């Protein structure tokens, strides 16, 4: 019997709004939900009662989840109560809440830890600061503090309110899913968490290459103008110009644009960073020069060359005339989605965000992707997306059970991130079996993801945090590979519901997988890294915003022709005089102190 | 009547005022103590009492920002233009609506111009971005009439105008309602008498309607002086981009960006205090003007 599962792709992709919040762990959970894993029977269950177990082993078309071995000395007896802060929002089945859900019940059985909510927030920009500031001011810090923004973290450190976890970490942290996972990039994960050689917190990391750009392009438009995927900047220009001249876009006559662009040339969607990268520079980044000092890229002469090129492109209609008034999501909806544009330099997830709108609005749209184009001297570089988020997980000074929390985090990291474990959430919470009438039917063969499915965000600690907090940044790619290498070999009649549904997938999701694997392969090779990775320096705090304004204003006015190209030179000297020289000194003082 | 007798009779009235006074003291005056952070290098962990004092440093920094002159000028220009446009527009609209005879027509128009007032700038910003886009409805109209397409949001020639006009569009309905209310207070006998004496429509507006609402006009104009530094933070934040910093960046948006780099509570406090200080004098001035020209007094 080969019944098709009743969900549409649109149920599986996050809403636009969700997407801005979603990334890393929650995306990973979605991946798991989409692709499932081969049948391996429960192992390492120990004394965990069956009703607490994730997966749905009792369903004839269901699956089981393997639990990692229970950490040594756990569950602790008597149970320990720990308070923690959490980032919302969340949604639970009837009767459950953040302190009592499938996740916390399983966690209590495994670790003996009872979690109590100290406070929570949903708005991760302002509300989070208010809540933490209030906790600091009222001297009521929770034992475990989730995704603490850097400025709060600095405040906590200055006032000696954070527990030093160096020794405990060395003793109990999981060697694979914590220690090894956070060892990428020569210790890059620890850029905030490590303070003067002491571990003061845990890193907050996301999917590798999450925002690394690829060249997304309309294959049907390429066919229409008889060209192929551009591999150099010059070819990119030729193709974009051909698209504009042929006016292939939807909408008013003459409204086709060549390349999607947003207000900031280096951004997360419809970015121009690969064009700067083709000259080996990245605006806003600090990179080492030949002498070993860090230099601010935006004032380098190569930038002027790129600006001259972009200025010419703008004048020829390669970019939307009002591109600089648009913010990144607007380009996704307004240019890509509305099909006025056939080229965007966006991350792999463009296949899920932006491009689906394009295909919905014009079913004949066929997108494809290629590597970023190379510059005149053969350089091919892009902005390296740092998977380390500007926030950390830390512990209250004097908290006695850091070891327990670290063990818990290690256990969940393995459960959620090891493809062999076949974790996909809990039946009845994260997904339902439904019959054809939409009734929840535990024995039916039809699978329905609960609305707003966001997987494993309901347990305290990095891999369960809302807003993504993987420990293994290559996790998503590992999943794709696992699915392609392992599941594809499972005979069709032995596949469970998830595998059957998600092996293959529609055109865009296959493109997404391919692009994702490719982007991660090139992650460490093609990325230009911003080497300045600490708190803003004193002069940055004071003059940084004005200098950033000056830069943004100068660049956009040069590109759009409201200023002359030679304004770049006066910008460079104004930047240096307006605090840039002092900032450079401060940055290098930090940089050389690092080594 | 002795004081004792007076109090015996009036005490319930005083008792009723008490909750209001407590409210004002608690939520309006007590928080003013937080003004001290404008003179501190404030840190939430140290609190109001233990944060180090820095004197005027935050103000000196604010005024020494290279763009301070520019943003101050932009703020004044945009805010004053908005006040003038809003007042004049509201009077004209109110007069026109007042002359309309068909009640249904009048009510419909009134509701329509009042509607944008209830939308947030985030929503209106999205709508404006569409309308004003190079291939948006406005530019299509201009192009079809043979004109040149304009970047209303991206050009320094247009940005202020766009802000003022869109602000007018959003807010004018609200101000119009106040004038319409004032118009209803004019005794219809005056209109009838002058009509009998042969006064036409414009004569009646000039000699009866306008003098009739003069106190309201003076009062609203005087009171809006307090808003002279309120150019519309949300609106500009939604509409602007680096290309129009020169003409569109205002104190609030500038400080918003400066504060983003690091949590500069004290700087934000200093800006708030600076604006309140200016507003305080302007409000005092407007109160004097309102008393002088419109006979409006609180006591």
mmCIF file of N, CA, C and O in Angstrom, chain B residues 116-199:
data_model
loop_
_atom_site.group_PDB
_atom_site.id
_atom_site.type_symbol
_atom_site.label_atom_id
_atom_site.label_comp_id
_atom_site.label_asym_id
_atom_site.label_seq_id
_atom_site.Cartn_x
_atom_site.Cartn_y
_atom_site.Cartn_z
ATOM 1 N N UNK B 116 -6.191 56.327 8.585
ATOM 2 C CA UNK B 116 -4.748 56.032 8.693
ATOM 3 C C UNK B 116 -4.200 56.288 10.092
ATOM 4 O O UNK B 116 -3.191 55.715 10.470
ATOM 5 N N UNK B 117 -4.902 57.138 10.857
ATOM 6 C CA UNK B 117 -4.437 57.453 12.198
ATOM 7 C C UNK B 117 -4.306 56.198 13.048
ATOM 8 O O UNK B 117 -3.477 56.122 13.936
ATOM 9 N N UNK B 118 -5.119 55.190 12.741
ATOM 10 C CA UNK B 118 -5.142 53.990 13.576
ATOM 11 C C UNK B 118 -4.146 52.929 13.125
ATOM 12 O O UNK B 118 -4.013 51.898 13.751
ATOM 13 N N UNK B 119 -3.498 53.156 11.993
ATOM 14 C CA UNK B 119 -2.519 52.162 11.532
ATOM 15 C C UNK B 119 -1.145 52.511 12.083
ATOM 16 O O UNK B 119 -0.803 53.679 12.229
ATOM 17 N N UNK B 120 -0.355 51.479 12.367
ATOM 18 C CA UNK B 120 0.982 51.750 12.878
ATOM 19 C C UNK B 120 1.910 52.095 11.709
ATOM 20 O O UNK B 120 1.629 51.764 10.562
ATOM 21 N N UNK B 121 3.014 52.744 12.044
ATOM 22 C CA UNK B 121 3.944 53.136 10.993
ATOM 23 C C UNK B 121 4.575 51.945 10.304
ATOM 24 O O UNK B 121 5.021 52.033 9.168
ATOM 25 N N UNK B 122 4.640 50.813 11.023
ATOM 26 C CA UNK B 122 5.222 49.628 10.401
ATOM 27 C C UNK B 122 4.357 49.207 9.215
ATOM 28 O O UNK B 122 4.850 48.918 8.126
ATOM 29 N N UNK B 123 3.033 49.226 9.431
ATOM 30 C CA UNK B 123 2.109 48.859 8.357
ATOM 31 C C UNK B 123 2.133 49.914 7.255
ATOM 32 O O UNK B 123 2.317 49.612 6.069
ATOM 33 N N UNK B 124 1.999 51.178 7.671
ATOM 34 C CA UNK B 124 1.972 52.252 6.674
ATOM 35 C C UNK B 124 3.288 52.310 5.907
ATOM 36 O O UNK B 124 3.314 52.600 4.705
ATOM 37 N N UNK B 125 4.404 52.018 6.605
ATOM 38 C CA UNK B 125 5.709 52.033 5.951
ATOM 39 C C UNK B 125 5.744 51.051 4.796
ATOM 40 O O UNK B 125 6.217 51.371 3.699
ATOM 41 N N UNK B 126 5.220 49.853 5.029
ATOM 42 C CA UNK B 126 5.185 48.849 3.967
ATOM 43 C C UNK B 126 4.341 49.325 2.797
ATOM 44 O O UNK B 126 4.726 49.187 1.627
ATOM 45 N N UNK B 127 3.205 49.938 3.112
ATOM 46 C CA UNK B 127 2.319 50.431 2.058
ATOM 47 C C UNK B 127 3.013 51.534 1.267
ATOM 48 O O UNK B 127 3.024 51.533 0.028
ATOM 49 N N UNK B 128 3.645 52.470 1.999
ATOM 50 C CA UNK B 128 4.315 53.589 1.326
ATOM 51 C C UNK B 128 5.447 53.106 0.436
ATOM 52 O O UNK B 128 5.662 53.620 -0.661
ATOM 53 N N UNK B 129 6.181 52.097 0.931
ATOM 54 C CA UNK B 129 7.292 51.563 0.157
ATOM 55 C C UNK B 129 6.789 51.063 -1.193
ATOM 56 O O UNK B 129 7.454 51.220 -2.216
ATOM 57 N N UNK B 130 5.622 50.442 -1.185
ATOM 58 C CA UNK B 130 5.029 49.946 -2.428
ATOM 59 C C UNK B 130 4.565 51.097 -3.314
ATOM 60 O O UNK B 130 4.849 51.138 -4.503
ATOM 61 N N UNK B 131 3.836 52.025 -2.702
ATOM 62 C CA UNK B 131 3.266 53.121 -3.483
ATOM 63 C C UNK B 131 4.365 53.968 -4.113
ATOM 64 O O UNK B 131 4.263 54.406 -5.252
ATOM 65 N N UNK B 132 5.453 54.178 -3.348
ATOM 66 C CA UNK B 132 6.485 55.118 -3.798
ATOM 67 C C UNK B 132 7.635 54.451 -4.541
ATOM 68 O O UNK B 132 8.591 55.118 -4.936
ATOM 69 N N UNK B 133 7.563 53.129 -4.732
ATOM 70 C CA UNK B 133 8.644 52.404 -5.415
ATOM 71 C C UNK B 133 8.821 52.931 -6.840
ATOM 72 O O UNK B 133 7.902 53.551 -7.394
ATOM 73 N N UNK B 134 10.003 52.695 -7.451
ATOM 74 C CA UNK B 134 10.246 53.222 -8.802
ATOM 75 C C UNK B 134 9.183 52.752 -9.801
ATOM 76 O O UNK B 134 8.892 53.448 -10.765
ATOM 77 N N UNK B 135 8.633 51.555 -9.563
ATOM 78 C CA UNK B 135 7.560 51.107 -10.433
ATOM 79 C C UNK B 135 6.250 51.015 -9.661
ATOM 80 O O UNK B 135 5.345 50.267 -10.033
ATOM 81 N N UNK B 136 6.165 51.758 -8.586
ATOM 82 C CA UNK B 136 4.939 51.781 -7.796
ATOM 83 C C UNK B 136 3.887 52.654 -8.455
ATOM 84 O O UNK B 136 4.143 53.298 -9.483
ATOM 85 N N UNK B 137 2.733 52.729 -7.833
ATOM 86 C CA UNK B 137 1.582 53.362 -8.482
ATOM 87 C C UNK B 137 1.832 54.843 -8.760
ATOM 88 O O UNK B 137 1.484 55.362 -9.827
ATOM 89 N N UNK B 138 2.504 55.527 -7.825
ATOM 90 C CA UNK B 138 2.714 56.955 -8.002
ATOM 91 C C UNK B 138 3.661 57.233 -9.166
ATOM 92 O O UNK B 138 3.379 58.069 -10.042
ATOM 93 N N UNK B 139 4.771 56.485 -9.204
ATOM 94 C CA UNK B 139 5.721 56.690 -10.290
ATOM 95 C C UNK B 139 5.157 56.246 -11.647
ATOM 96 O O UNK B 139 5.482 56.827 -12.676
ATOM 97 N N UNK B 140 4.303 55.223 -11.629
ATOM 98 C CA UNK B 140 3.664 54.808 -12.882
ATOM 99 C C UNK B 140 2.787 55.940 -13.400
ATOM 100 O O UNK B 140 2.769 56.231 -14.601
ATOM 101 N N UNK B 141 2.081 56.582 -12.471
ATOM 102 C CA UNK B 141 1.223 57.704 -12.872
ATOM 103 C C UNK B 141 2.070 58.837 -13.435
ATOM 104 O O UNK B 141 1.760 59.404 -14.497
ATOM 105 N N UNK B 142 3.166 59.145 -12.730
ATOM 106 C CA UNK B 142 4.044 60.217 -13.203
ATOM 107 C C UNK B 142 4.595 59.886 -14.585
ATOM 108 O O UNK B 142 4.597 60.718 -15.498
ATOM 109 N N UNK B 143 5.030 58.625 -14.744
ATOM 110 C CA UNK B 143 5.629 58.225 -16.011
ATOM 111 C C UNK B 143 4.609 58.276 -17.138
ATOM 112 O O UNK B 143 4.917 58.705 -18.258
ATOM 113 N N UNK B 144 3.369 57.873 -16.837
ATOM 114 C CA UNK B 144 2.364 57.858 -17.899
ATOM 115 C C UNK B 144 1.970 59.277 -18.295
ATOM 116 O O UNK B 144 1.459 59.508 -19.379
ATOM 117 N N UNK B 145 2.216 60.237 -17.407
ATOM 118 C CA UNK B 145 1.958 61.638 -17.763
ATOM 119 C C UNK B 145 3.199 62.284 -18.377
ATOM 120 O O UNK B 145 3.241 63.498 -18.581
ATOM 121 N N UNK B 146 4.210 61.444 -18.603
ATOM 122 C CA UNK B 146 5.392 61.961 -19.276
ATOM 123 C C UNK B 146 6.453 62.496 -18.338
ATOM 124 O O UNK B 146 7.440 63.070 -18.781
ATOM 125 N N UNK B 147 6.262 62.307 -17.037
ATOM 126 C CA UNK B 147 7.251 62.815 -16.090
ATOM 127 C C UNK B 147 8.378 61.829 -15.851
ATOM 128 O O UNK B 147 8.385 60.722 -16.369
ATOM 129 N N UNK B 148 9.320 62.298 -15.042
ATOM 130 C CA UNK B 148 10.476 61.480 -14.704
ATOM 131 C C UNK B 148 10.168 60.710 -13.421
ATOM 132 O O UNK B 148 9.626 61.268 -12.477
ATOM 133 N N UNK B 149 10.537 59.414 -13.377
ATOM 134 C CA UNK B 149 10.349 58.650 -12.128
ATOM 135 C C UNK B 149 11.239 59.221 -11.030
ATOM 136 O O UNK B 149 12.375 59.583 -11.277
ATOM 137 N N UNK B 150 10.691 59.301 -9.821
ATOM 138 C CA UNK B 150 11.446 59.875 -8.710
ATOM 139 C C UNK B 150 11.645 58.851 -7.600
ATOM 140 O O UNK B 150 10.788 58.007 -7.373
ATOM 141 N N UNK B 151 12.786 58.965 -6.910
ATOM 142 C CA UNK B 151 13.020 58.110 -5.742
ATOM 143 C C UNK B 151 12.552 58.878 -4.505
ATOM 144 O O UNK B 151 13.321 59.600 -3.891
ATOM 145 N N UNK B 152 11.286 58.728 -4.167
ATOM 146 C CA UNK B 152 10.734 59.546 -3.087
ATOM 147 C C UNK B 152 11.360 59.235 -1.731
ATOM 148 O O UNK B 152 11.428 60.071 -0.864
ATOM 149 N N UNK B 153 11.776 57.980 -1.560
ATOM 150 C CA UNK B 153 12.354 57.616 -0.274
ATOM 151 C C UNK B 153 13.877 57.601 -0.308
ATOM 152 O O UNK B 153 14.519 57.553 0.716
ATOM 153 N N UNK B 154 14.450 57.622 -1.500
ATOM 154 C CA UNK B 154 15.885 57.431 -1.579
ATOM 155 C C UNK B 154 16.651 58.674 -1.959
ATOM 156 O O UNK B 154 17.879 58.658 -2.003
ATOM 157 N N UNK B 155 15.953 59.766 -2.246
ATOM 158 C CA UNK B 155 16.653 60.951 -2.705
ATOM 159 C C UNK B 155 16.564 62.053 -1.654
ATOM 160 O O UNK B 155 15.505 62.270 -1.048
ATOM 161 N N UNK B 156 17.668 62.741 -1.459
ATOM 162 C CA UNK B 156 17.675 63.814 -0.469
ATOM 163 C C UNK B 156 16.780 64.984 -0.872
ATOM 164 O O UNK B 156 16.410 65.799 -0.047
ATOM 165 N N UNK B 157 16.427 65.050 -2.141
ATOM 166 C CA UNK B 157 15.524 66.116 -2.576
ATOM 167 C C UNK B 157 14.094 65.859 -2.133
ATOM 168 O O UNK B 157 13.317 66.782 -1.961
ATOM 169 N N UNK B 158 13.762 64.603 -1.999
ATOM 170 C CA UNK B 158 12.366 64.260 -1.763
ATOM 171 C C UNK B 158 12.064 63.793 -0.358
ATOM 172 O O UNK B 158 10.908 63.807 0.067
ATOM 173 N N UNK B 159 13.085 63.296 0.355
ATOM 174 C CA UNK B 159 12.774 62.532 1.557
ATOM 175 C C UNK B 159 11.969 63.322 2.593
ATOM 176 O O UNK B 159 10.956 62.866 3.092
ATOM 177 N N UNK B 160 12.431 64.557 2.880
ATOM 178 C CA UNK B 160 11.707 65.342 3.885
ATOM 179 C C UNK B 160 10.260 65.554 3.484
ATOM 180 O O UNK B 160 9.339 65.417 4.287
ATOM 181 N N UNK B 161 10.083 65.868 2.210
ATOM 182 C CA UNK B 161 8.727 66.094 1.704
ATOM 183 C C UNK B 161 7.872 64.855 1.893
ATOM 184 O O UNK B 161 6.721 64.930 2.329
ATOM 185 N N UNK B 162 8.461 63.700 1.568
ATOM 186 C CA UNK B 162 7.720 62.452 1.719
ATOM 187 C C UNK B 162 7.317 62.230 3.175
ATOM 188 O O UNK B 162 6.184 61.843 3.472
ATOM 189 N N UNK B 163 8.264 62.519 4.073
ATOM 190 C CA UNK B 163 7.980 62.324 5.499
ATOM 191 C C UNK B 163 6.867 63.263 5.954
ATOM 192 O O UNK B 163 5.932 62.855 6.647
ATOM 193 N N UNK B 164 6.956 64.516 5.517
ATOM 194 C CA UNK B 164 5.972 65.501 5.973
ATOM 195 C C UNK B 164 4.588 65.171 5.411
ATOM 196 O O UNK B 164 3.590 65.166 6.136
ATOM 197 N N UNK B 165 4.546 64.848 4.132
ATOM 198 C CA UNK B 165 3.252 64.572 3.515
ATOM 199 C C UNK B 165 2.637 63.294 4.075
ATOM 200 O O UNK B 165 1.443 63.241 4.388
ATOM 201 N N UNK B 166 3.465 62.249 4.244
ATOM 202 C CA UNK B 166 2.889 61.005 4.760
ATOM 203 C C UNK B 166 2.492 61.163 6.224
ATOM 204 O O UNK B 166 1.489 60.588 6.662
ATOM 205 N N UNK B 167 3.250 61.984 6.973
ATOM 206 C CA UNK B 167 2.869 62.248 8.357
ATOM 207 C C UNK B 167 1.546 63.001 8.399
ATOM 208 O O UNK B 167 0.666 62.714 9.216
ATOM 209 N N UNK B 168 1.387 63.948 7.487
ATOM 210 C CA UNK B 168 0.144 64.718 7.368
ATOM 211 C C UNK B 168 -1.025 63.781 7.062
ATOM 212 O O UNK B 168 -2.070 63.824 7.704
ATOM 213 N N UNK B 169 -0.803 62.899 6.102
ATOM 214 C CA UNK B 169 -1.843 61.946 5.700
ATOM 215 C C UNK B 169 -2.306 61.119 6.895
ATOM 216 O O UNK B 169 -3.486 60.882 7.096
ATOM 217 N N UNK B 170 -1.362 60.689 7.715
ATOM 218 C CA UNK B 170 -1.711 59.833 8.840
ATOM 219 C C UNK B 170 -2.435 60.599 9.944
ATOM 220 O O UNK B 170 -3.381 60.109 10.526
ATOM 221 N N UNK B 171 -1.974 61.820 10.221
ATOM 222 C CA UNK B 171 -2.432 62.484 11.444
ATOM 223 C C UNK B 171 -3.531 63.521 11.254
ATOM 224 O O UNK B 171 -4.169 63.911 12.212
ATOM 225 N N UNK B 172 -3.737 63.983 10.016
ATOM 226 C CA UNK B 172 -4.601 65.142 9.859
ATOM 227 C C UNK B 172 -6.041 64.851 10.270
ATOM 228 O O UNK B 172 -6.738 65.726 10.786
ATOM 229 N N UNK B 173 -6.470 63.604 10.088
ATOM 230 C CA UNK B 173 -7.850 63.261 10.425
ATOM 231 C C UNK B 173 -8.146 63.526 11.889
ATOM 232 O O UNK B 173 -9.222 64.015 12.249
ATOM 233 N N UNK B 174 -7.167 63.235 12.724
ATOM 234 C CA UNK B 174 -7.363 63.408 14.155
ATOM 235 C C UNK B 174 -7.532 64.886 14.509
ATOM 236 O O UNK B 174 -8.448 65.264 15.231
ATOM 237 N N UNK B 175 -6.626 65.724 13.952
ATOM 238 C CA UNK B 175 -6.722 67.162 14.251
ATOM 239 C C UNK B 175 -8.022 67.743 13.700
ATOM 240 O O UNK B 175 -8.612 68.643 14.302
ATOM 241 N N UNK B 176 -8.456 67.240 12.548
ATOM 242 C CA UNK B 176 -9.680 67.752 11.933
ATOM 243 C C UNK B 176 -10.878 67.591 12.867
ATOM 244 O O UNK B 176 -11.736 68.460 12.955
ATOM 245 N N UNK B 177 -10.906 66.466 13.569
ATOM 246 C CA UNK B 177 -12.047 66.193 14.450
ATOM 247 C C UNK B 177 -12.181 67.275 15.524
ATOM 248 O O UNK B 177 -13.288 67.720 15.848
ATOM 249 N N UNK B 178 -11.038 67.727 16.047
ATOM 250 C CA UNK B 178 -11.093 68.765 17.075
ATOM 251 C C UNK B 178 -11.721 70.046 16.508
ATOM 252 O O UNK B 178 -12.564 70.671 17.129
ATOM 253 N N UNK B 179 -11.307 70.404 15.294
ATOM 254 C CA UNK B 179 -11.859 71.622 14.683
ATOM 255 C C UNK B 179 -13.334 71.454 14.357
ATOM 256 O O UNK B 179 -14.128 72.392 14.501
ATOM 257 N N UNK B 180 -13.683 70.258 13.913
ATOM 258 C CA UNK B 180 -15.105 70.036 13.616
ATOM 259 C C UNK B 180 -15.934 70.216 14.877
ATOM 260 O O UNK B 180 -17.032 70.781 14.843
ATOM 261 N N UNK B 181 -15.376 69.738 15.999
ATOM 262 C CA UNK B 181 -16.094 69.904 17.264
ATOM 263 C C UNK B 181 -16.244 71.392 17.591
ATOM 264 O O UNK B 181 -17.307 71.853 18.004
ATOM 265 N N UNK B 182 -15.151 72.152 17.349
ATOM 266 C CA UNK B 182 -15.198 73.587 17.635
ATOM 267 C C UNK B 182 -16.232 74.274 16.740
ATOM 268 O O UNK B 182 -16.934 75.197 17.165
ATOM 269 N N UNK B 183 -16.345 73.807 15.500
ATOM 270 C CA UNK B 183 -17.270 74.435 14.555
ATOM 271 C C UNK B 183 -18.721 74.265 14.993
ATOM 272 O O UNK B 183 -19.549 75.144 14.765
ATOM 273 N N UNK B 184 -19.009 73.128 15.620
ATOM 274 C CA UNK B 184 -20.394 72.905 16.024
ATOM 275 C C UNK B 184 -20.811 73.875 17.123
ATOM 276 O O UNK B 184 -21.999 74.064 17.373
ATOM 277 N N UNK B 185 -19.804 74.471 17.793
ATOM 278 C CA UNK B 185 -20.142 75.368 18.904
ATOM 279 C C UNK B 185 -20.546 76.761 18.422
ATOM 280 O O UNK B 185 -20.967 77.590 19.210
ATOM 281 N N UNK B 186 -20.360 77.004 17.114
ATOM 282 C CA UNK B 186 -20.718 78.342 16.624
ATOM 283 C C UNK B 186 -22.240 78.447 16.476
ATOM 284 O O UNK B 186 -22.876 77.572 15.886
ATOM 285 N N UNK B 187 -22.757 79.492 16.995
ATOM 286 C CA UNK B 187 -24.215 79.665 17.000
ATOM 287 C C UNK B 187 -24.752 79.821 15.573
ATOM 288 O O UNK B 187 -24.367 80.753 14.860
ATOM 289 N N UNK B 188 -25.629 78.925 15.123
ATOM 290 C CA UNK B 188 -26.145 78.990 13.740
ATOM 291 C C UNK B 188 -26.899 80.290 13.459
ATOM 292 O O UNK B 188 -26.998 80.713 12.306
ATOM 293 N N UNK B 189 -27.378 80.943 14.518
ATOM 294 C CA UNK B 189 -28.101 82.205 14.332
ATOM 295 C C UNK B 189 -27.235 83.233 13.606
ATOM 296 O O UNK B 189 -27.710 83.988 12.764
ATOM 297 N N UNK B 190 -25.932 83.237 13.938
ATOM 298 C CA UNK B 190 -25.008 84.182 13.302
ATOM 299 C C UNK B 190 -24.971 83.948 11.804
ATOM 300 O O UNK B 190 -24.997 84.883 11.001
ATOM 301 N N UNK B 191 -24.875 82.668 11.416
ATOM 302 C CA UNK B 191 -24.847 82.322 9.994
ATOM 303 C C UNK B 191 -26.118 82.775 9.305
ATOM 304 O O UNK B 191 -26.087 83.374 8.231
ATOM 305 N N UNK B 192 -27.248 82.474 9.947
ATOM 306 C CA UNK B 192 -28.524 82.823 9.330
ATOM 307 C C UNK B 192 -28.647 84.337 9.166
ATOM 308 O O UNK B 192 -29.024 84.834 8.098
ATOM 309 N N UNK B 193 -28.238 85.058 10.217
ATOM 310 C CA UNK B 193 -28.356 86.519 10.159
ATOM 311 C C UNK B 193 -27.519 87.090 9.029
ATOM 312 O O UNK B 193 -27.976 87.940 8.250
ATOM 313 N N UNK B 194 -26.295 86.597 8.901
ATOM 314 C CA UNK B 194 -25.434 87.166 7.868
ATOM 315 C C UNK B 194 -25.913 86.762 6.484
ATOM 316 O O UNK B 194 -25.750 87.501 5.514
ATOM 317 N N UNK B 195 -26.486 85.538 6.396
ATOM 318 C CA UNK B 195 -27.019 85.130 5.101
ATOM 319 C C UNK B 195 -28.139 86.067 4.679
ATOM 320 O O UNK B 195 -28.229 86.473 3.519
ATOM 321 N N UNK B 196 -28.964 86.429 5.634
ATOM 322 C CA UNK B 196 -30.062 87.359 5.336
ATOM 323 C C UNK B 196 -29.501 88.701 4.906
ATOM 324 O O UNK B 196 -30.002 89.339 3.990
ATOM 325 N N UNK B 197 -28.370 89.095 5.554
ATOM 326 C CA UNK B 197 -27.744 90.367 5.178
ATOM 327 C C UNK B 197 -26.991 90.276 3.867
ATOM 328 O O UNK B 197 -26.312 91.226 3.466
ATOM 329 N N UNK B 198 -27.023 89.103 3.233
ATOM 330 C CA UNK B 198 -26.441 88.993 1.892
ATOM 331 C C UNK B 198 -25.028 88.481 1.856
ATOM 332 O O UNK B 198 -24.361 88.569 0.831
ATOM 333 N N UNK B 199 -24.524 87.930 2.961
ATOM 334 C CA UNK B 199 -23.166 87.408 2.949
ATOM 335 C C UNK B 199 -23.129 86.074 2.220
ATOM 336 O O UNK B 199 -23.962 85.212 2.438
#
